[in-house]
Amino acid sequence: MPLIYAFDHRHRKPPMELKDLLGGKGANLAEMSSVLELPVPPGFTITTAACVTYMDEGWPPGLDQEVERHLAKLEKKMGSVLGDTEDPLLLSVRSGAKFSMPGMMDTVLNLGLNDRTVRAFAKANDDEGFAYRSYARLLSMYGRVVLGASAEPFDEALDEARVAAGVDDEAALGADAWKALCKQYKATIRSATGKPFPQDPHVQLRAAIEAVFRSWNGARAIAYREQEGIDHRLGTAVNVQAMVFGNRDDRSGTGVAFTRNAATGENVPYGDFLLNAQGEDVVAGVRITKPLDALADDFPDLHAELLGHMHELEAHYRDMLDLEFTIDQGKLWMLQVRVGKRTGPAALRMAVEMTTDRHIKLTRAEAVGRVKPDQLDQVLHPRLVDHDHTVVAKGLAASPGAAVGVVVFSADDAVERARSGDSVILVRKETNPDDVHGMLAATGLLTTRGGLVSHAAVVARGWGKPAVVGADAVKIHGRSFTVGDVTVEEGDTISIDGTSGEVALGAATLTAPEPSPEFDTLLSWADALRRGKLAVRANADNAEDAANALRFGAEGIGLCRTEHMFLRADRLPIVQQMILADTDEDEAAALDELRRVQHQDFVEILEVMDGLPVLVRLLDPPLHEFLPHVEDLDLKEAAGTLTDEEKRLRAAAEDWAEANPMLGIRGVRLAVMKPGLYGMQVRALLDAVRDRVQAGGKPIVEVMIPLTVSREEMELARSWVIAAAEELGVTSTLLIGTMIETPRAAVVADQLARVSDFFSFGTNDLTQMTFGFSRDDVEAKMMPRYVQQGLLPGDPFASIDTDGVGALVRIAVEKARAVKRRLPIGVCGEHGGDPDSIAFFRSAGLDYVSCSPFRVPVARLAAAQACIADG
Amino acid sequence: MPLIYAFDHRHRKPPMELKDLLGGKGANLAEMSSVLELPVPPGFTITTAACVTYMDEGWPPGLDQEVERHLAKLEKKMGSVLGDTEDPLLLSVRSGAKFSMPGMMDTVLNLGLNDRTVRAFAKANDDEGFAYRSYARLLSMYGRVVLGASAEPFDEALDEARVAAGVDDEAALGADAWKALCKQYKATIRSATGKPFPQDPHVQLRAAIEAVFRSWNGARAIAYREQEGIDHRLGTAVNVQAMVFGNRDDRSGTGVAFTRNAATGENVPYGDFLLNAQGEDVVAGVRITKPLDALADDFPDLHAELLGHMHELEAHYRDMLDLEFTIDQGKLWMLQVRVGKRTGPAALRMAVEMTTDRHIKLTRAEAVGRVKPDQLDQVLHPRLVDHDHTVVAKGLAASPGAAVGVVVFSADDAVERARSGDSVILVRKETNPDDVHGMLAATGLLTTRGGLVSHAAVVARGWGKPAVVGADAVKIHGRSFTVGDVTVEEGDTISIDGTSGEVALGAATLTAPEPSPEFDTLLSWADALRRGKLAVRANADNAEDAANALRFGAEGIGLCRTEHMFLRADRLPIVQQMILADTDEDEAAALDELRRVQHQDFVEILEVMDGLPVLVRLLDPPLHEFLPHVEDLDLKEAAGTLTDEEKRLRAAAEDWAEANPMLGIRGVRLAVMKPGLYGMQVRALLDAVRDRVQAGGKPIVEVMIPLTVSREEMELARSWVIAAAEELGVTSTLLIGTMIETPRAAVVADQLARVSDFFSFGTNDLTQMTFGFSRDDVEAKMMPRYVQQGLLPGDPFASIDTDGVGALVRIAVEKARAVKRRLPIGVCGEHGGDPDSIAFFRSAGLDYVSCSPFRVPVARLAAAQACIADG
């Protein structure tokens, strides 16, 4: 296998499908060059396979030779030679992994310049200032990203030079200033790295390539992959490309564009550009950009040509694209194209509209696949309530949703305050990959510079985090900011709205989100695609939850936790009476009273869910959850105010206290210790069923026994339910099933299946027991370190651990279905609303997932996608 | 399949192998009748299959007809007819399950008598007293065991009759007294059951058969099966047999005998008999029996005949037998034979001696199979130290071992006091199946009547519980007993020695046990049979434990827990310094100090275990175990005596407190949080290895990482160990393995195997997590109920749960060996010393088990048996 492919290499497959090998950027450059024959500066891609070899064994054998060979071809094509002192070829070197990855080495521009070629370059352009500015840029970039020097001395020197020259824009600096800067930069490099800047362009090239390879395993890149679940073994490609210059003169420029509006989805091309600038200037948001339309004023032909390319690209890729272009002395070059990131509302609108776009003609299944389930969250995001807060500034609406939080000014502070439980708004002039950890920790982002395609905006949209960017009325001064005469200190609370761009003082009220028409359209398509394959229910414990569940499209209740009914202030004393009962009569009386109150709860839920299944889990938590804390009563005793009742409660609390409540007497175990309990609950439920039937309703109930570990246990619990049903004369079929939430239940699922009418996986507890991880104890204190150090692929409570917990789920499903081929099986843990987990559950053969009501739309979409993927 | 077989039916297989179908008693009766043609009263066996049918579907179709047909044959053989008013046939009906089972209906004698046949019976025997005494016995037995009436009124009426007649022995009562008793007994039955005693002998027979069937599911029978792990689905057979009478006259008698001494194993027949008595009189221990030799005085021919039969039986069965015989007017009848229960020392002696007995010629493998592993415990049992206590009485040494405990006089009291934590000596006149629960709860048993084959003695030996029986100097008066002028109240402490028969006041000192020569012989055979198949190591945390382990034959240390070294009073402050360390320097200093002290611990252990492997588990428990309780410090604070150091300790204790410590930050997780910890321990260990090598020793160490859940975690821990080894220049191969103690580790065992040199199953934690059972919380409070109600087959912490935990063990072994075919795998949980679990571990392919030093002999024997069974 070659280690390098030229952009215009004729691949057998469309290059856009070769991202594994060429990386995303390289694949798309090849697609534009070799398939669409768009104007792309020539170059070549060093494959990800070369990077993987580098990681495993060091510099790949033969790579130097291949680089030289491809460089020679490039030189021939360009008619100039790297390092030539007459007409030097200049190169850009860019990383390009399969998935775009902040935190990796990005770009080195102007590679090939040195103390001699810079003079030739100045001569060739007849512009000494431009040449030395280009050289300075190389020195600064090379020093930082290849040699690992700090950015500060470079930036400070430039600032000083600007101040000295009395100019705002570095473009206004003269040749002498740039020459001086080059000298200063070289000194900086020598003092920071102990070595001089390499004058040999071939040495520069090799070092830049190696720096890209190395940057794959940089700490930030690893952290990003952890966050995004990207395989550490993929490696990155390296793109070596002839330089074109958007900053050569005023007939040059550079820009980024989207084929449609990435924030709203509107089918109107959108972009920013800067005259006399390089790409980094646009993305960094340091200079205020012009909108794409303005290009028509300056360069109408180029504008038309660009729109033409964009249209062709969109039709070819059949998706909204994000592209970079450069104009070099009036000639348009396409520097990059990729499928564009977008907000949730935009993703929905585009997906739906592209089904009727005659150039694109998405199928409904394709459209459903185009929206990431998490993007629906953005549609469902809250907004700031109008006229209920003091708007002090308005920036660009970069990522929808509103957020309220305390202001911090650095990424590290964001992490620290978030860790201490605060909701945080990170306020920065602009952001860069160094800030990613803080952006991740923040609830919302506010920047004072940069546009909708700035780093801050792109990253925030990717994560569905509210962001306002380019709010230039906001002035940052160390640890406070001012807007006019208002000062906001670090730690003050502000509110932002990423849908409107508003920045408000204090904690604003947030509205309920309003889904777009496309939301319903797309979800109806999703439902049609998954119907009969994977149902979506909701976890709901009361009528209000149930109503929400219905509104969000749940097809029933997958988990109704009866303990929440017990914990209500008016019921708790009755539960305590039951626990304290000295005689069977007292216990029976308390149980009767509980039956009466639970009955009404059930009636209300069944009324809302009429005609849909309602799965009721009988009491699950340990009894001490219904008793006061011993410590609190001890304090009362010390104060001499302990009543006799409280003395009894304390004795019961001590009696039922447990060393490891997670592994203690709860679920069906509790029912074995208090044999009247489950019968009472079932009677209350069946009373409600009877009432609903008498009222003309169609109640459908399923009774679930929690925490079973043996067939005999399930048989006993089943006998209680059946006895209650017979006592009440309930003759209709009543499904009685169990929760699979201990590893043993999974392993003996065949035995349990024989005496169960359904299974529901409780993957929260199953995960706790399979790993031996108590959420209370390990998740905050240990899990971040575990994930960061790569000891676990991710937090197993967020996405199901397919190797361990998932293996148990598969074992259980196989064993159970071997005994009862059609046993209905669902999941009601929090994983039921996680897209990756949903895909797993589908592959494992589950019939439904159940999640919180607000998560139901996400689950519906994820379930549809899992069904589509599954064929 | 027939539901009934006559005793003399010619089976295709030896009937003794048909215990599943015929029950133990029936199989052995058939063996004696049809194979050995010994004098057995004719009869037939209703199969266990009939009982199973009865349990599932009620009275088996066709059973009545088969009973009638076999009865007719029996009548023909005996020349008398059931219910005949001239010469009535009388029957015994006895239960007979595969395994002997107290708690089931045992026997109904004299069935066939009624108000009319009793007169014919009197005439035929020319003995009215005998006939009515027989009738009374039927009425009493039938009333109690078939009709379920209480025993008391029957016993009281008999006592009153004896007192009225002024006689001690009921045999001395006259005909009129017996007639009156019959009348009274019939009235008792009518008043207790509401129905008259059934006069129809066929009705009596059917009811007796059904009573046996029913008794299989009596509460006591179920409890016994739970205790002994007998399958509830086996069912019992019913033996219907022609009556012979040991109580017809003074030329009659009955007895029980062992072919060898069941207490010592000495090859001398042993037994008890009573003239003019029925079998129940001997077993119940109500009358003082004569030794077997005395039979030679009264009936020399019968004595010779009996010894001849016993010899023939022993040669045929190739084992020590326990048999019952009756002499009816000078004719010897064999009523029952079975392999005899025996003490541990007796089992050892017999097994070894039978290898050289020319009639038996056991192989060594057979001999090893003859001793139950738990019986070794008896050999290892303590004794009372001589001259160190006041012996007040001496009874029969019924079951070896000494016990100290508080005196109780009823089974219920035994259970209650034992539950409250007391060690209990149950003192009874005699015991019966009603007392079994109390005997189980007691540490030792003392009876004042009965012999070495009394109920108390047999049951105690079966359980390996110390017992002294027939201590007739002890007089029980309600809730106290007297011996001469000494009075012992309930709750007083006494000591008993079941090996010497001594009863002493107060808490005596106990000696260390002394194994017999046969102990070493048999264990050496066992070792030879298992060598290279299943090794036995010991869990030992210090040099003393290690020395014990060696003494008991351990082949290395399978688990050395380093935390016990940390918990010593002189080390705890250093551990706390490590936890409290604010700076890396402070932490490193504390770790250095710990390294120094642990080093010496390791040197001592390695010295004892020189040349044998020592597996060291790195620190496992959560840090808060090394910190004081917050509550204790709170009290100090309230008293104003909290030091600054204690304030810091309290803060640390609060910081490290966990909601579920079992699922918290411990094991390798702790090492990830405190990265210097494991390196320190390994350095201390390797320092010790170096010292031992310099001293000319041959230390072999294995390093075990606890609680791993992922390959990456194990790789990280492994890197610490290797770094420490490299730092210390250790070049020899160091095995680094992991503990499989979470369900996830079992499921991803293939991944862990790639980076592990060995596995050791921690089945304690694996059981806790697989079931979700916290030992602290469920074992005392819930487990007895669970086992009693049959919700679990047994306590999974005592014997491994093969369906659940065992399934995970098998999965792990299979997955690991698929990756590393020869990966050494052991187990170091408490199951490592449990015979049933050991058999499972062998079948699952483990290489060794590790258990506490005192348990090693038991494990060696169990392991050998598992290897033999496994071929």
Short mmCIF file of C-alpha atoms in Angstrom, two decimals, chain B residues 440-757:
data_model
loop_
_atom_site.label_atom_id
_atom_site.label_comp_id
_atom_site.label_asym_id
_atom_site.label_seq_id
_atom_site.Cartn_x
_atom_site.Cartn_y
_atom_site.Cartn_z
CA LEU B 440 -28.58 -27.56 64.74
CA ALA B 441 -28.35 -24.30 66.65
CA ALA B 442 -26.45 -25.82 69.56
CA THR B 443 -22.68 -26.02 69.80
CA GLY B 444 -22.91 -29.27 71.74
CA LEU B 445 -25.46 -31.84 72.92
CA LEU B 446 -25.91 -33.58 76.25
CA THR B 447 -28.57 -36.25 76.85
CA THR B 448 -29.26 -38.18 80.01
CA ARG B 449 -30.61 -41.31 78.40
CA GLY B 450 -30.05 -43.31 75.20
CA GLY B 451 -27.05 -45.01 73.70
CA LEU B 452 -24.51 -44.50 70.98
CA VAL B 453 -27.13 -45.17 68.33
CA SER B 454 -29.77 -42.96 69.87
CA HIS B 455 -31.21 -40.15 67.84
CA ALA B 456 -29.04 -37.57 69.56
CA ALA B 457 -25.83 -39.49 68.92
CA VAL B 458 -26.54 -40.28 65.27
CA VAL B 459 -27.58 -36.77 64.39
CA ALA B 460 -24.67 -35.16 66.24
CA ARG B 461 -22.15 -37.39 64.52
CA GLY B 462 -23.69 -36.63 61.17
CA TRP B 463 -23.11 -32.96 61.79
CA GLY B 464 -19.75 -33.35 63.49
CA LYS B 465 -21.14 -31.68 66.60
CA PRO B 466 -19.76 -32.68 70.00
CA ALA B 467 -22.26 -34.82 71.93
CA VAL B 468 -22.35 -36.72 75.21
CA VAL B 469 -25.35 -39.05 75.55
CA GLY B 470 -26.80 -41.30 78.25
CA ALA B 471 -25.25 -39.29 81.09
CA ASP B 472 -27.68 -40.79 83.59
CA ALA B 473 -26.14 -39.09 86.61
CA VAL B 474 -27.58 -35.91 85.18
CA LYS B 475 -31.12 -35.30 86.41
CA ILE B 476 -33.21 -32.72 84.61
CA HIS B 477 -35.79 -30.70 86.58
CA GLY B 478 -37.52 -28.26 84.28
CA ARG B 479 -35.02 -25.43 83.71
CA SER B 480 -32.11 -26.78 85.72
CA PHE B 481 -30.26 -30.04 86.20
CA THR B 482 -28.54 -31.63 89.16
CA VAL B 483 -25.62 -34.00 89.40
CA GLY B 484 -25.40 -35.16 92.98
CA ASP B 485 -25.53 -31.97 95.00
CA VAL B 486 -24.44 -29.68 92.15
CA THR B 487 -27.19 -27.67 90.49
CA VAL B 488 -26.80 -26.14 87.03
CA GLU B 489 -29.36 -23.52 86.03
CA GLU B 490 -30.40 -22.60 82.55
CA GLY B 491 -27.92 -20.02 81.30
CA ASP B 492 -24.99 -21.44 83.33
CA THR B 493 -21.92 -22.39 81.36
CA ILE B 494 -20.76 -25.99 81.06
CA SER B 495 -18.23 -27.85 78.93
CA ILE B 496 -18.63 -31.25 77.30
CA ASP B 497 -16.21 -33.55 75.56
CA GLY B 498 -17.79 -35.80 72.98
CA THR B 499 -14.59 -37.81 72.65
CA SER B 500 -14.33 -38.74 76.35
CA GLY B 501 -17.95 -38.35 77.42
CA GLU B 502 -17.03 -35.85 80.12
CA VAL B 503 -19.32 -33.11 81.39
CA ALA B 504 -17.59 -30.27 83.26
CA LEU B 505 -18.77 -27.14 85.05
CA GLY B 506 -17.85 -23.74 83.69
CA ALA B 507 -15.87 -22.90 80.61
CA ALA B 508 -13.04 -25.43 80.35
CA THR B 509 -9.84 -24.84 78.42
CA LEU B 510 -9.75 -26.73 75.14
CA THR B 511 -6.70 -28.51 73.76
CA ALA B 512 -5.49 -28.46 70.21
CA PRO B 513 -6.73 -31.54 68.39
CA GLU B 514 -4.42 -34.44 67.52
CA PRO B 515 -4.92 -36.15 64.21
CA SER B 516 -4.66 -39.96 64.11
CA PRO B 517 -2.03 -41.82 62.06
CA GLU B 518 -4.77 -42.69 59.55
CA PHE B 519 -5.29 -38.99 59.05
CA ASP B 520 -1.84 -38.58 57.56
CA THR B 521 -2.06 -41.84 55.63
CA LEU B 522 -5.35 -41.00 54.00
CA LEU B 523 -4.36 -37.43 53.22
CA SER B 524 -1.11 -38.62 51.65
CA TRP B 525 -3.17 -40.91 49.40
CA ALA B 526 -5.49 -38.01 48.66
CA ASP B 527 -2.52 -35.80 47.78
CA ALA B 528 -1.13 -38.45 45.44
CA LEU B 529 -4.49 -38.71 43.68
CA ARG B 530 -4.89 -34.98 43.10
CA ARG B 531 -1.25 -34.03 42.50
CA GLY B 532 -0.84 -32.16 39.25
CA LYS B 533 -4.59 -31.72 38.97
CA LEU B 534 -5.79 -29.44 41.74
CA ALA B 535 -3.42 -27.82 44.21
CA VAL B 536 -4.33 -26.52 47.66
CA ARG B 537 -2.91 -23.32 49.00
CA ALA B 538 -3.73 -21.34 52.12
CA ASN B 539 -4.76 -17.78 52.81
CA ALA B 540 -2.15 -16.43 55.21
CA ASP B 541 -1.29 -12.86 56.07
CA ASN B 542 1.63 -13.36 58.40
CA ALA B 543 4.38 -15.80 59.33
CA GLU B 544 2.29 -17.55 61.98
CA ASP B 545 -0.57 -18.23 59.57
CA ALA B 546 1.96 -19.33 57.00
CA ALA B 547 3.51 -21.81 59.46
CA ASN B 548 0.07 -23.24 60.22
CA ALA B 549 -0.63 -23.50 56.53
CA LEU B 550 2.55 -25.48 55.96
CA ARG B 551 1.75 -27.77 58.89
CA PHE B 552 -1.65 -28.56 57.39
CA GLY B 553 -0.15 -29.33 54.01
CA ALA B 554 -0.67 -26.17 51.99
CA GLU B 555 1.37 -25.99 48.82
CA GLY B 556 1.85 -22.26 48.94
CA ILE B 557 -0.02 -19.10 49.85
CA GLY B 558 -2.97 -18.33 47.60
CA LEU B 559 -3.79 -15.04 49.25
CA CYS B 560 -1.64 -12.81 51.43
CA ARG B 561 -3.72 -9.75 52.31
CA THR B 562 -1.44 -6.81 52.79
CA GLU B 563 -4.05 -4.62 54.45
CA HIS B 564 -3.81 -6.60 57.67
CA MET B 565 -0.23 -5.41 57.86
CA PHE B 566 -1.48 -1.84 57.56
CA LEU B 567 -4.05 -2.16 60.28
CA ARG B 568 -1.56 -3.02 63.02
CA ALA B 569 -1.54 -0.38 65.72
CA ASP B 570 2.04 0.67 65.01
CA ARG B 571 1.44 1.10 61.28
CA LEU B 572 -1.95 2.76 61.23
CA PRO B 573 -0.57 6.25 61.97
CA ILE B 574 1.80 5.93 59.00
CA VAL B 575 -1.07 4.92 56.73
CA GLN B 576 -3.01 7.91 58.01
CA GLN B 577 -0.04 10.18 57.28
CA MET B 578 -0.12 8.87 53.72
CA ILE B 579 -3.83 9.61 53.42
CA LEU B 580 -3.53 13.06 54.99
CA ALA B 581 -0.47 14.08 53.00
CA ASP B 582 -0.93 17.55 51.52
CA THR B 583 2.15 17.44 49.36
CA ASP B 584 3.70 14.82 47.15
CA GLU B 585 6.74 14.89 49.43
CA ASP B 586 4.70 14.10 52.55
CA GLU B 587 2.94 11.29 50.71
CA ALA B 588 6.22 9.90 49.44
CA ALA B 589 7.70 10.04 52.95
CA ALA B 590 4.77 8.09 54.40
CA LEU B 591 4.96 5.58 51.58
CA ASP B 592 8.69 5.13 52.21
CA GLU B 593 8.03 4.43 55.86
CA LEU B 594 5.33 1.90 54.96
CA ARG B 595 7.71 0.26 52.53
CA ARG B 596 10.20 -0.17 55.34
CA VAL B 597 7.76 -1.85 57.72
CA GLN B 598 6.05 -4.00 55.10
CA HIS B 599 9.43 -5.22 53.96
CA GLN B 600 9.95 -7.06 57.26
CA ASP B 601 6.49 -8.66 57.10
CA PHE B 602 7.27 -10.03 53.69
CA VAL B 603 10.70 -11.33 54.73
CA GLU B 604 9.11 -13.35 57.53
CA ILE B 605 6.42 -14.87 55.33
CA LEU B 606 8.81 -15.69 52.51
CA GLU B 607 11.16 -17.35 54.99
CA VAL B 608 8.43 -19.69 56.22
CA MET B 609 7.21 -20.40 52.71
CA ASP B 610 10.64 -20.80 51.18
CA GLY B 611 10.44 -22.60 47.85
CA LEU B 612 6.65 -22.34 47.67
CA PRO B 613 4.66 -19.68 45.85
CA VAL B 614 3.40 -16.73 47.87
CA LEU B 615 0.65 -14.73 46.21
CA VAL B 616 0.56 -11.18 47.55
CA ARG B 617 -2.52 -9.12 46.96
CA LEU B 618 -1.83 -5.41 46.86
CA LEU B 619 -3.91 -3.14 49.05
CA ASP B 620 -7.61 -3.83 48.65
CA PRO B 621 -9.88 -2.10 51.23
CA PRO B 622 -11.17 1.46 50.94
CA LEU B 623 -9.11 4.14 52.66
CA HIS B 624 -11.78 4.96 55.22
CA GLU B 625 -11.06 1.62 56.86
CA PHE B 626 -7.79 3.16 58.00
CA LEU B 627 -9.44 6.27 59.37
CA PRO B 628 -11.32 6.77 62.64
CA HIS B 629 -15.11 6.82 62.69
CA VAL B 630 -16.50 10.28 62.18
CA GLU B 631 -19.03 9.70 64.96
CA ASP B 632 -16.30 8.96 67.49
CA LEU B 633 -14.53 12.17 66.63
CA ASP B 634 -17.80 14.07 66.84
CA LEU B 635 -18.14 12.92 70.43
CA LYS B 636 -14.62 14.11 71.13
CA GLU B 637 -15.42 17.43 69.57
CA ALA B 638 -18.48 17.79 71.74
CA ALA B 639 -16.18 17.14 74.70
CA GLY B 640 -13.79 19.79 73.38
CA THR B 641 -10.86 17.40 73.15
CA LEU B 642 -10.45 17.22 69.40
CA THR B 643 -6.82 17.77 68.37
CA ASP B 644 -5.78 19.42 65.12
CA GLU B 645 -4.57 16.06 63.87
CA GLU B 646 -7.96 14.57 64.65
CA LYS B 647 -9.66 17.42 62.84
CA ARG B 648 -7.69 16.54 59.76
CA LEU B 649 -8.47 12.87 60.22
CA ARG B 650 -12.13 13.67 60.49
CA ALA B 651 -12.04 15.71 57.32
CA ALA B 652 -10.32 12.83 55.53
CA ALA B 653 -12.80 10.33 56.94
CA GLU B 654 -15.67 12.48 55.68
CA ASP B 655 -13.97 12.87 52.34
CA TRP B 656 -13.45 9.14 51.91
CA ALA B 657 -16.78 8.03 53.43
CA GLU B 658 -18.84 5.97 51.02
CA ALA B 659 -22.52 5.16 50.61
CA ASN B 660 -21.73 1.64 49.44
CA PRO B 661 -18.15 0.78 50.39
CA MET B 662 -18.48 -2.61 48.77
CA LEU B 663 -18.92 -0.85 45.43
CA GLY B 664 -16.60 2.02 46.16
CA ILE B 665 -13.04 3.16 45.71
CA ARG B 666 -10.89 0.24 46.76
CA GLY B 667 -8.62 -2.29 45.17
CA VAL B 668 -6.90 -1.05 42.07
CA ARG B 669 -9.23 1.94 42.03
CA LEU B 670 -7.55 3.21 45.16
CA ALA B 671 -4.19 2.73 43.51
CA VAL B 672 -5.35 4.83 40.56
CA MET B 673 -6.31 7.58 43.04
CA LYS B 674 -3.05 7.18 45.02
CA PRO B 675 -0.61 6.24 42.28
CA GLY B 676 2.40 5.72 44.57
CA LEU B 677 0.73 3.07 46.68
CA TYR B 678 1.15 -0.12 44.69
CA GLY B 679 4.67 0.77 43.63
CA MET B 680 5.59 1.12 47.31
CA GLN B 681 4.12 -2.28 48.15
CA VAL B 682 5.89 -3.97 45.28
CA ARG B 683 9.17 -2.35 46.29
CA ALA B 684 8.74 -3.63 49.84
CA LEU B 685 8.02 -7.09 48.49
CA LEU B 686 10.98 -7.09 46.15
CA ASP B 687 13.26 -5.79 48.92
CA ALA B 688 12.20 -8.86 50.87
CA VAL B 689 12.81 -11.14 47.90
CA ARG B 690 16.32 -9.74 47.54
CA ASP B 691 17.02 -10.27 51.26
CA ARG B 692 15.80 -13.85 51.07
CA VAL B 693 17.90 -14.59 48.03
CA GLN B 694 20.94 -13.10 49.76
CA ALA B 695 20.20 -15.36 52.72
CA GLY B 696 20.25 -18.37 50.39
CA GLY B 697 16.47 -18.77 50.25
CA LYS B 698 14.28 -19.45 47.30
CA PRO B 699 11.43 -16.94 47.47
CA ILE B 700 8.66 -17.27 44.88
CA VAL B 701 6.28 -14.34 44.74
CA GLU B 702 3.20 -13.58 42.70
CA VAL B 703 1.68 -10.10 42.70
CA MET B 704 -2.07 -9.79 42.51
CA ILE B 705 -4.03 -6.69 41.54
CA PRO B 706 -7.47 -6.67 43.16
CA LEU B 707 -10.83 -5.55 41.72
CA THR B 708 -9.82 -4.91 38.13
CA VAL B 709 -12.66 -4.36 35.70
CA SER B 710 -10.83 -3.48 32.50
CA ARG B 711 -7.77 -4.45 30.56
CA GLU B 712 -6.48 -0.89 30.63
CA GLU B 713 -6.71 -0.79 34.41
CA MET B 714 -4.73 -4.01 34.65
CA GLU B 715 -2.19 -2.74 32.15
CA LEU B 716 -1.66 0.39 34.21
CA ALA B 717 -1.25 -1.57 37.46
CA ARG B 718 1.05 -3.99 35.69
CA SER B 719 3.20 -1.09 34.52
CA TRP B 720 3.64 0.05 38.15
CA VAL B 721 4.80 -3.39 39.20
CA ILE B 722 7.19 -3.68 36.28
CA ALA B 723 8.55 -0.19 36.90
CA ALA B 724 9.27 -1.09 40.52
CA ALA B 725 10.92 -4.35 39.48
CA GLU B 726 13.09 -2.59 36.93
CA GLU B 727 14.01 0.10 39.42
CA LEU B 728 15.18 -2.56 41.86
CA GLY B 729 16.93 -4.50 39.14
CA VAL B 730 14.76 -7.60 39.62
CA THR B 731 15.33 -9.61 36.52
CA SER B 732 13.69 -12.92 37.46
CA THR B 733 10.23 -13.60 36.14
CA LEU B 734 7.65 -11.98 38.36
CA LEU B 735 4.09 -13.21 37.87
CA ILE B 736 1.56 -10.38 37.87
CA GLY B 737 -2.04 -11.43 37.90
CA THR B 738 -5.47 -10.21 38.80
CA MET B 739 -8.38 -11.15 40.94
CA ILE B 740 -11.63 -11.91 39.19
CA GLU B 741 -14.15 -10.59 41.66
CA THR B 742 -16.53 -8.40 39.70
CA PRO B 743 -19.01 -9.77 37.17
CA ARG B 744 -17.42 -7.54 34.56
CA ALA B 745 -14.00 -9.03 35.12
CA ALA B 746 -15.53 -12.46 34.54
CA VAL B 747 -17.27 -11.36 31.35
CA VAL B 748 -14.17 -9.63 29.92
CA ALA B 749 -11.78 -12.29 31.19
CA ASP B 750 -10.32 -12.73 27.71
CA GLN B 751 -9.26 -9.09 27.68
CA LEU B 752 -7.81 -9.34 31.18
CA ALA B 753 -6.07 -12.61 30.40
CA ARG B 754 -3.98 -10.92 27.72
CA VAL B 755 -2.31 -8.75 30.35
CA SER B 756 -2.34 -11.17 33.32
CA ASP B 757 -0.03 -13.99 34.26
#
